[in-house]
Amino acid sequence: MTPIQKLYERAPLGMRLGLLPMQEACTRENHPERAFTALHVAGTNGKGSVSAMVERIARASGMRTGLYTSPHLCRFAERIRIDGEPIDDVWLDRHLLRALEHESLSFFETATLAAFLAIADARVDLAVIEVGLGGRLDATNVLERPKAAAITRIALDHTELLGDTLESIAREKAAIAKPGLDLVVGSCGPAVRNAIEETAHAAGATITMADEDAEAETFMQNATIGLAGDYQRGNALIAYVLGRRIGATAADCARGIAEVRWPGRLETIGHTLLDAAHNPDGAAALARHIASRDPQATALVFGTLADKAWPEMIDVLAPRAAHRFYVTPKGRAATDPHAIASRKPGVVAASITEALALARAAVGEEGLVVACGSVYVVGEVRALLLNLPRDPPIAL
């Protein structure tokens, strides 16, 4: 059995929240999380994009970098990157085996420990660590003294675990605050801002609103952003402030933000658009992005996990595509595609491969096929289009 297969055996523990198992494992491993300078990024939407931007800024400034994100699109190794490249299989197996020795850890805790071990061994100058779920009880929150941290856009997601209001979710995410740390916060309403500020202050931290940073606002007036979507301007604003805090020059920030690449986020491959939007906020952003397209020349390949607010998602997306094909994503329990079709008429496909073929036939070679609704739909479509190897998807 390979290390990856052994890791996947830990999936039944699910989305376990709590720091004690990770703290104990890190102590036994002589604290790999203390061996590198870290930048910690939380948020509902945009945290992956911000993480990718800041990592690229750091490399533009000459730093050796580590990057830990989740989940993966195609291969597990994508979660752990050194100097922008996924960790190689030999290096991955070595650190996974070491992390797997801690039998009490869940899938995500084991993955996080393996990432910390690999990044520590790589002797990076900076590691950008994306929160997996929430913040307060996320396995990554064993980081004790990040150099900088951020909270990106707050939206409703994972409400069964994080709370059913924007304010409660904001408090969970802002709990990555540490004494003396100043959190860079993306644009938000007054109630969310107050929740973040109260949580930060209680931890001995402060906040800075990215859109109140005059230098960053001036930079954004002429900035080139390497990622598509109007919402990426807000992410780039956060990334610029973070970049300056890690010592990058304005020119380094400009280069990093212009050159960043982040697969599966409004990514165009031929005449197919992939977007990992997996909640109503992300779906609304995608709908805005394709609003100018002719719906008759647009096909939707859509599927979601059962714990997502799919009615709100399909309500905003369906008017943008005259042709709709519904699928069952892998990873964990999925929404029944027949239920989606009952709300917004469309064809239920037997597989994503079939859905792609039907969608392309519906709009022709020059029409747009939009694959979205779940990271796991996007991952499978991307692997099919680019003929990429793929590890099993897992929603952890």
Coordinates of C-alpha atoms in Angstrom, one line a residue:
M1 CA 0.0 0.0 0.0
T2 CA 1.4 3.4 -1.0
P3 CA 1.6 6.3 1.5
I4 CA -1.2 8.1 -0.4
Q5 CA -3.4 5.0 0.0
K6 CA -2.6 4.8 3.7
L7 CA -3.5 8.5 4.0
Y8 CA -6.9 8.0 2.3
E9 CA -7.7 5.3 4.9
R10 CA -8.0 8.2 7.4
A11 CA -10.8 9.9 5.5
P12 CA -13.6 8.4 7.7
L13 CA -12.6 10.8 10.5
G14 CA -14.1 13.5 8.4
M15 CA -13.7 17.3 9.0
R16 CA -12.5 17.0 12.5
L17 CA -11.9 20.4 14.2
G18 CA -9.6 20.8 17.1
L19 CA -5.9 21.6 17.8
L20 CA -4.8 19.0 20.4
P21 CA -3.9 16.1 18.1
M22 CA -1.8 18.4 15.8
Q23 CA -0.2 20.1 18.8
E24 CA 0.8 16.7 20.2
A25 CA 2.1 15.5 16.9
C26 CA 4.1 18.7 16.3
T27 CA 5.6 18.4 19.7
R28 CA 6.7 14.8 19.0
E29 CA 8.3 16.0 15.7
N30 CA 10.2 18.7 17.4
H31 CA 7.9 21.5 16.1
P32 CA 8.4 21.6 12.3
E33 CA 5.9 24.5 12.3
R34 CA 8.4 26.6 14.1
A35 CA 11.2 25.9 11.5
F36 CA 10.0 28.4 8.9
T37 CA 8.6 31.9 8.6
A38 CA 4.9 31.6 7.9
L39 CA 2.2 33.7 6.4
H40 CA -1.3 32.5 7.4
V41 CA -4.4 33.1 5.2
A42 CA -8.0 32.4 6.1
G43 CA -11.4 33.3 4.5
T44 CA -14.3 31.8 2.7
N45 CA -13.6 32.8 -0.8
G46 CA -10.3 34.1 -2.2
K47 CA -7.9 32.6 0.3
G48 CA -6.4 30.3 -2.3
S49 CA -5.9 33.1 -4.8
V50 CA -4.4 35.4 -2.2
S51 CA -2.1 32.6 -1.1
A52 CA -1.0 32.0 -4.6
M53 CA -0.4 35.7 -5.3
V54 CA 1.7 36.2 -2.1
E55 CA 3.7 33.1 -2.8
R56 CA 4.5 34.4 -6.3
I57 CA 5.3 37.9 -4.9
A58 CA 7.8 36.2 -2.5
R59 CA 9.5 34.3 -5.4
A60 CA 9.6 37.6 -7.4
S61 CA 11.5 39.1 -4.5
G62 CA 14.1 36.3 -4.5
M63 CA 12.7 34.2 -1.7
R64 CA 12.6 30.4 -1.6
T65 CA 9.0 29.5 -0.9
G66 CA 6.7 26.9 0.4
L67 CA 2.9 26.8 -0.2
Y68 CA 0.3 24.6 1.4
T69 CA -3.3 24.7 0.1
S70 CA -6.3 22.4 0.0
P71 CA -8.0 20.6 -1.6
H72 CA -6.2 19.4 -4.7
L73 CA -7.6 19.5 -8.2
C74 CA -5.9 16.5 -9.7
R75 CA -3.0 15.2 -7.6
F76 CA -2.5 15.3 -3.9
A77 CA 1.1 16.7 -4.4
E78 CA -0.5 20.0 -5.6
R79 CA -1.2 20.8 -2.0
I80 CA 2.5 21.1 -1.1
R81 CA 4.6 23.3 -3.3
I82 CA 8.2 24.3 -3.1
D83 CA 9.3 27.3 -5.2
G84 CA 6.0 27.1 -7.1
E85 CA 6.2 23.4 -8.1
P86 CA 4.3 20.5 -6.6
I87 CA 6.4 18.4 -4.3
D88 CA 7.9 15.4 -6.1
D89 CA 6.7 11.9 -5.4
V90 CA 9.8 10.7 -3.5
W91 CA 9.8 13.7 -1.3
L92 CA 6.1 13.4 -0.7
D93 CA 6.2 9.8 0.2
R94 CA 9.0 10.4 2.6
H95 CA 7.2 13.0 4.6
L96 CA 3.8 11.3 4.4
L97 CA 5.2 8.2 5.9
R98 CA 6.7 10.2 8.7
A99 CA 3.4 11.9 9.4
L100 CA 1.5 8.6 9.1
E101 CA 3.4 7.4 12.2
H102 CA 1.0 9.6 14.2
E103 CA -1.9 7.2 14.2
S104 CA -4.4 9.5 15.9
L105 CA -4.3 12.2 13.2
S106 CA -7.2 12.6 10.7
F107 CA -6.6 12.9 6.9
F108 CA -6.3 16.7 6.9
E109 CA -4.1 16.7 10.1
T110 CA -1.8 14.1 8.6
A111 CA -1.6 16.1 5.3
T112 CA -0.9 19.3 7.3
L113 CA 1.9 17.7 9.4
A114 CA 3.4 16.2 6.2
A115 CA 3.4 19.7 4.7
F116 CA 5.0 21.2 7.7
L117 CA 7.7 18.5 7.7
A118 CA 8.4 18.9 4.0
I119 CA 8.5 22.7 4.1
A120 CA 10.8 22.7 7.1
D121 CA 13.2 20.3 5.4
A122 CA 13.2 22.5 2.3
R123 CA 14.6 25.4 4.3
V124 CA 12.3 28.0 2.7
D125 CA 12.5 31.7 3.4
L126 CA 8.7 31.9 3.6
A127 CA 5.8 29.5 3.8
V128 CA 2.3 30.6 2.8
I129 CA -0.2 28.4 4.7
E130 CA -3.8 28.4 3.7
V131 CA -6.4 27.5 6.3
G132 CA -8.4 24.4 5.5
L133 CA -11.7 25.0 7.3
G134 CA -12.6 27.9 9.5
G135 CA -9.6 29.0 11.4
R136 CA -9.9 28.7 15.2
L137 CA -9.9 24.9 15.3
D138 CA -8.2 24.3 11.9
A139 CA -5.1 22.1 12.0
T140 CA -3.0 24.9 10.5
N141 CA -3.7 27.1 13.5
V142 CA -0.9 25.5 15.4
L143 CA 1.3 28.1 13.8
E144 CA 2.4 30.2 16.8
R145 CA 4.0 33.3 15.4
P146 CA 3.1 34.0 11.7
K147 CA 5.0 37.0 10.2
A148 CA 1.7 38.1 8.6
A149 CA -1.9 36.9 8.2
A150 CA -5.0 37.8 6.3
I151 CA -8.8 37.3 6.3
T152 CA -10.2 37.3 2.8
R153 CA -13.9 37.5 1.7
I154 CA -16.4 36.1 4.2
A155 CA -19.4 34.3 2.9
L156 CA -21.8 31.6 4.0
D157 CA -20.2 28.1 3.7
H158 CA -19.8 25.2 6.0
T159 CA -22.5 26.7 8.2
E160 CA -23.1 23.5 10.1
L161 CA -19.6 23.8 11.5
L162 CA -18.9 27.5 11.5
G163 CA -22.2 29.1 12.2
D164 CA -25.1 30.3 10.1
T165 CA -24.3 34.0 10.1
L166 CA -21.5 36.0 8.4
E167 CA -20.5 37.3 11.8
S168 CA -20.1 33.9 13.4
I169 CA -18.1 32.6 10.4
A170 CA -16.0 35.8 10.6
R171 CA -15.2 35.1 14.3
E172 CA -14.1 31.6 13.5
K173 CA -11.8 32.7 10.8
A174 CA -10.4 35.7 12.7
A175 CA -9.4 33.4 15.5
I176 CA -6.1 32.8 13.6
A177 CA -5.1 36.0 15.4
K178 CA -2.1 35.9 17.6
P179 CA -0.7 38.4 20.2
G180 CA 1.0 41.3 18.4
L181 CA -0.2 40.2 14.9
D182 CA -2.0 42.6 12.6
L183 CA -4.5 40.9 10.4
V184 CA -5.0 42.2 6.8
V185 CA -8.7 42.1 6.2
G186 CA -10.5 42.2 2.8
S187 CA -13.5 44.3 2.1
C188 CA -16.5 43.5 4.3
G189 CA -19.6 45.1 5.9
P190 CA -19.6 46.8 9.2
A191 CA -21.0 43.8 11.2
V192 CA -18.4 41.4 9.8
R193 CA -15.6 44.0 10.4
N194 CA -16.7 44.4 14.0
A195 CA -16.8 40.7 14.5
I196 CA -13.2 40.3 13.1
E197 CA -11.9 43.3 15.1
E198 CA -13.4 42.0 18.4
T199 CA -11.9 38.6 17.9
A200 CA -8.5 40.0 17.0
H201 CA -8.5 42.4 19.9
A202 CA -9.4 39.6 22.3
A203 CA -6.3 37.7 21.1
G204 CA -4.0 40.7 21.5
A205 CA -4.0 41.4 17.8
T206 CA -5.1 44.2 15.5
I207 CA -6.6 44.6 12.0
T208 CA -5.9 46.7 9.0
M209 CA -8.5 46.9 6.2
A210 CA -6.7 46.3 2.9
D211 CA -8.9 48.8 1.1
E212 CA -7.8 51.6 3.5
D213 CA -4.2 51.1 2.6
A214 CA -3.4 54.2 0.5
E215 CA -0.3 52.7 -1.1
A216 CA -2.1 49.6 -2.1
E217 CA -5.0 51.5 -3.5
T218 CA -2.6 53.6 -5.6
F219 CA -0.9 50.4 -6.8
M220 CA -4.2 48.9 -7.9
Q221 CA -5.1 51.8 -10.2
N222 CA -2.7 50.4 -12.8
A223 CA -2.2 46.9 -11.6
T224 CA -2.1 43.9 -14.0
I225 CA -3.6 40.8 -12.4
G226 CA -2.7 37.3 -13.7
L227 CA -6.0 35.8 -12.6
A228 CA -9.4 36.5 -14.3
G229 CA -12.4 37.9 -12.6
D230 CA -13.4 41.3 -11.2
Y231 CA -13.2 39.9 -7.6
Q232 CA -9.5 39.3 -8.0
R233 CA -8.9 43.0 -7.6
G234 CA -9.9 42.7 -3.9
N235 CA -7.6 39.6 -3.6
A236 CA -4.7 41.5 -5.2
L237 CA -5.2 44.4 -2.8
I238 CA -4.8 42.0 0.1
A239 CA -1.8 40.3 -1.5
Y240 CA -0.1 43.7 -2.1
V241 CA -0.3 44.6 1.5
L242 CA 0.9 41.2 2.6
G243 CA 3.7 41.4 0.1
R244 CA 5.0 44.6 1.5
R245 CA 4.8 43.2 5.0
I246 CA 7.1 40.3 4.0
G247 CA 9.7 42.8 2.7
A248 CA 8.8 42.7 -1.0
T249 CA 9.2 45.9 -3.0
A250 CA 6.3 47.4 -4.9
A251 CA 7.9 46.2 -8.1
D252 CA 8.1 42.6 -6.7
C253 CA 4.4 42.9 -5.8
A254 CA 3.5 44.1 -9.3
R255 CA 5.5 41.2 -10.9
G256 CA 4.1 38.6 -8.6
I257 CA 0.5 39.7 -9.0
A258 CA 0.8 39.9 -12.8
E259 CA 2.5 36.5 -13.1
V260 CA 0.4 34.5 -10.7
R261 CA -1.3 31.3 -11.9
W262 CA -3.9 29.4 -10.0
P263 CA -5.5 26.5 -11.9
G264 CA -9.3 26.0 -11.7
R265 CA -10.2 29.6 -10.9
L266 CA -11.8 31.1 -14.0
E267 CA -9.3 29.1 -16.0
T268 CA -9.9 28.9 -19.7
I269 CA -8.8 25.7 -21.5
G270 CA -9.7 26.0 -25.2
H271 CA -13.4 26.9 -25.1
T272 CA -14.0 25.5 -21.7
L273 CA -14.1 27.7 -18.6
L274 CA -13.3 26.0 -15.3
D275 CA -14.2 27.7 -12.0
A276 CA -14.1 26.2 -8.5
A277 CA -17.0 28.3 -7.3
H278 CA -18.6 26.1 -4.6
N279 CA -20.9 28.4 -2.7
P280 CA -23.5 31.2 -3.6
D281 CA -20.9 34.0 -3.3
G282 CA -18.5 32.2 -5.7
A283 CA -21.4 31.3 -8.1
A284 CA -22.5 35.0 -8.2
A285 CA -19.0 36.0 -9.1
L286 CA -18.9 33.4 -11.9
A287 CA -22.3 34.6 -13.2
R288 CA -21.0 38.2 -13.4
H289 CA -18.0 37.0 -15.3
I290 CA -20.0 35.3 -18.0
A291 CA -22.9 37.8 -18.0
S292 CA -21.9 39.2 -21.4
R293 CA -22.0 35.8 -23.1
D294 CA -24.8 34.7 -25.3
P295 CA -26.7 32.1 -23.1
Q296 CA -27.6 30.2 -26.3
A297 CA -23.9 29.6 -26.9
T298 CA -23.1 28.7 -23.3
A299 CA -23.4 25.3 -21.7
L300 CA -23.2 24.6 -18.0
V301 CA -21.7 21.4 -16.5
F302 CA -22.7 21.6 -12.8
G303 CA -22.6 19.4 -9.8
T304 CA -22.3 20.1 -6.0
L305 CA -21.7 18.3 -2.8
A306 CA -24.8 17.7 -0.6
D307 CA -23.8 20.1 2.1
K308 CA -23.6 23.1 -0.2
A309 CA -26.3 25.7 -0.8
W310 CA -26.9 24.5 -4.3
P311 CA -30.3 26.1 -4.9
E312 CA -28.9 29.6 -4.6
M313 CA -26.0 28.6 -6.8
I314 CA -28.0 27.2 -9.7
D315 CA -30.5 30.0 -9.4
V316 CA -27.9 32.6 -10.3
L317 CA -26.0 30.5 -12.9
A318 CA -28.9 28.9 -14.8
P319 CA -30.0 32.1 -16.6
R320 CA -26.4 32.4 -18.0
A321 CA -26.6 29.1 -19.9
A322 CA -29.3 27.8 -22.1
H323 CA -27.9 24.3 -22.0
R324 CA -27.4 22.7 -18.6
F325 CA -25.9 19.3 -17.7
Y326 CA -25.9 18.0 -14.2
V327 CA -23.4 15.6 -12.7
T328 CA -22.5 13.8 -9.5
P329 CA -19.1 15.0 -8.2
K330 CA -16.9 12.6 -6.3
G331 CA -15.3 13.4 -3.0
R332 CA -18.1 12.9 -0.5
A333 CA -21.9 12.8 -0.6
A334 CA -23.1 14.7 -3.6
T335 CA -26.4 16.6 -4.3
D336 CA -28.7 14.4 -6.4
P337 CA -28.4 15.9 -9.9
H338 CA -32.1 15.0 -10.5
A339 CA -33.0 17.5 -7.7
I340 CA -31.0 20.2 -9.4
A341 CA -32.8 19.4 -12.7
S342 CA -36.1 19.7 -10.9
R343 CA -35.3 23.2 -9.9
K344 CA -33.7 24.4 -13.2
P345 CA -34.4 22.0 -16.1
G346 CA -31.4 20.3 -17.6
V347 CA -30.0 16.9 -18.6
V348 CA -28.7 14.6 -15.9
A349 CA -25.5 13.0 -17.3
A350 CA -24.2 9.6 -16.3
S351 CA -20.7 10.9 -15.9
I352 CA -18.7 14.1 -16.2
T353 CA -17.2 12.7 -19.4
E354 CA -20.7 12.3 -20.9
A355 CA -21.7 15.8 -19.7
L356 CA -18.7 17.4 -21.4
A357 CA -19.5 15.7 -24.6
L358 CA -23.1 16.7 -24.5
A359 CA -22.3 20.2 -23.6
R360 CA -19.8 20.6 -26.4
A361 CA -22.3 19.2 -28.9
A362 CA -24.9 21.6 -27.7
V363 CA -22.9 24.8 -28.2
G364 CA -20.5 23.7 -31.0
E365 CA -16.7 24.0 -31.1
E366 CA -16.8 27.8 -30.6
G367 CA -19.3 27.9 -27.8
L368 CA -18.4 28.1 -24.2
V369 CA -18.7 25.2 -21.8
V370 CA -18.6 26.2 -18.1
A371 CA -17.7 23.5 -15.6
C372 CA -18.4 24.6 -12.0
G373 CA -20.2 23.9 -8.7
S374 CA -17.5 22.0 -7.0
V375 CA -13.8 21.8 -6.8
Y376 CA -14.1 18.1 -7.6
V377 CA -16.1 18.7 -10.8
V378 CA -13.3 21.1 -11.9
G379 CA -10.6 18.7 -11.0
E380 CA -12.1 15.9 -13.0
V381 CA -12.8 18.1 -16.0
R382 CA -9.3 19.6 -15.9
A383 CA -7.7 16.1 -15.8
L384 CA -9.8 15.0 -18.8
L385 CA -9.1 18.1 -20.9
L386 CA -5.3 18.0 -20.3
N387 CA -4.9 14.3 -19.9
L388 CA -3.5 14.6 -16.4
P389 CA -2.9 11.9 -13.9
R390 CA -5.3 12.0 -11.0
D391 CA -5.4 10.9 -7.4
P392 CA -8.8 10.1 -6.0
P393 CA -10.7 13.3 -5.1
I394 CA -11.4 13.8 -1.4
A395 CA -13.4 16.7 0.1
L396 CA -11.0 17.2 3.0

